[in-house]
Amino acid sequence: METLEMQKSTEIEYPILEVIEQRRSSRAYSDKAIEPEKIKALFEAARWAPSSVNEQPWVYLYATKDQAALHQKIVNVLMPGNIIWAHQAPLLIVAMARKYFSQNDKPNGAAKYDLGSANAFLSLEATRLGLNVHQMGGFDKEKAHVEFNIPSTHEAVVVIAIGYLGDINALPEDLRARELTPRQRNTQNSFVLNKEF
Ligand SMILES: Cc1cc2nc3c(=O)[nH]c(=O)nc-3n(C[C@H](O)[C@H](O)[C@H](O)COP(=O)(O)O)c2cc1C
């Protein structure tokens, strides 16, 4: 049986797209607002993601900081550990999946998978535009459904914080340390098989 060894490394070991290399989930945001055209470009990138039978089950509810009440409402559904830094982000998005196929109302088992693809496309476009994206599973899903009137046909999956990078020295010490720690990944021999298990 082939064994997958769990090894870790901080190196990018083969040449890859620059945006993949550059992307990271920082927690330091500047106050600078995001240009409306760039916000459109983020959702455009998500729009062109692949999806099962081209269902495109993603739905995004967003607020910029100048929509103070709606922005704060998104902040309020986050877990305290995320509120500390994410409230600074000038753009917050509640990313949802439509759970049923539009053709026949049958459950779409790929809905969250496809939302993940769209979020990845959005994240890489954001990187190209000089923006930092930080996805958060740490939020109160039930509260989000109530606060934003999300129908039961939809599921809120992640909240996404987006903005220009800020000063990491302005972060609390523990978060600052996390920013400075080299990112680690499992090496390919931990997850790539070229024969049966
Ligand atoms: C679905 C999902 C949920 C996440 N939830 C949180 C979260 O609640 N809080 C947080 O600080 N980071 C969260 N993250 C960010 C991850 O911790 C981060 O992507 C991971 O550590 C890898 O770091 P990198 O994105 O900088 O490469 C989440 C990421 C994803 C994709």
XYZ file of N, CA and C in Angstrom, residues 16 20 27 31 98 146 165 172:
24
model
N 4.698 28.478 -10.470
C 3.238 28.545 -10.571
C 2.819 29.984 -10.917
N -1.067 33.041 -7.552
C -1.170 31.947 -6.556
C -0.031 32.093 -5.552
N -4.512 39.668 7.839
C -5.553 40.239 8.706
C -5.392 41.742 8.869
N -7.490 51.527 5.416
C -8.820 52.157 5.343
C -9.248 52.432 3.913
N -26.760 28.311 -3.422
C -28.143 27.863 -3.631
C -28.119 26.339 -3.569
N -30.931 34.853 9.770
C -31.985 35.713 10.317
C -31.742 37.177 9.918
N -3.927 45.976 1.708
C -3.139 45.599 2.887
C -2.888 46.806 3.782
N -3.043 43.504 17.033
C -2.632 42.971 18.340
C -1.458 42.002 18.164
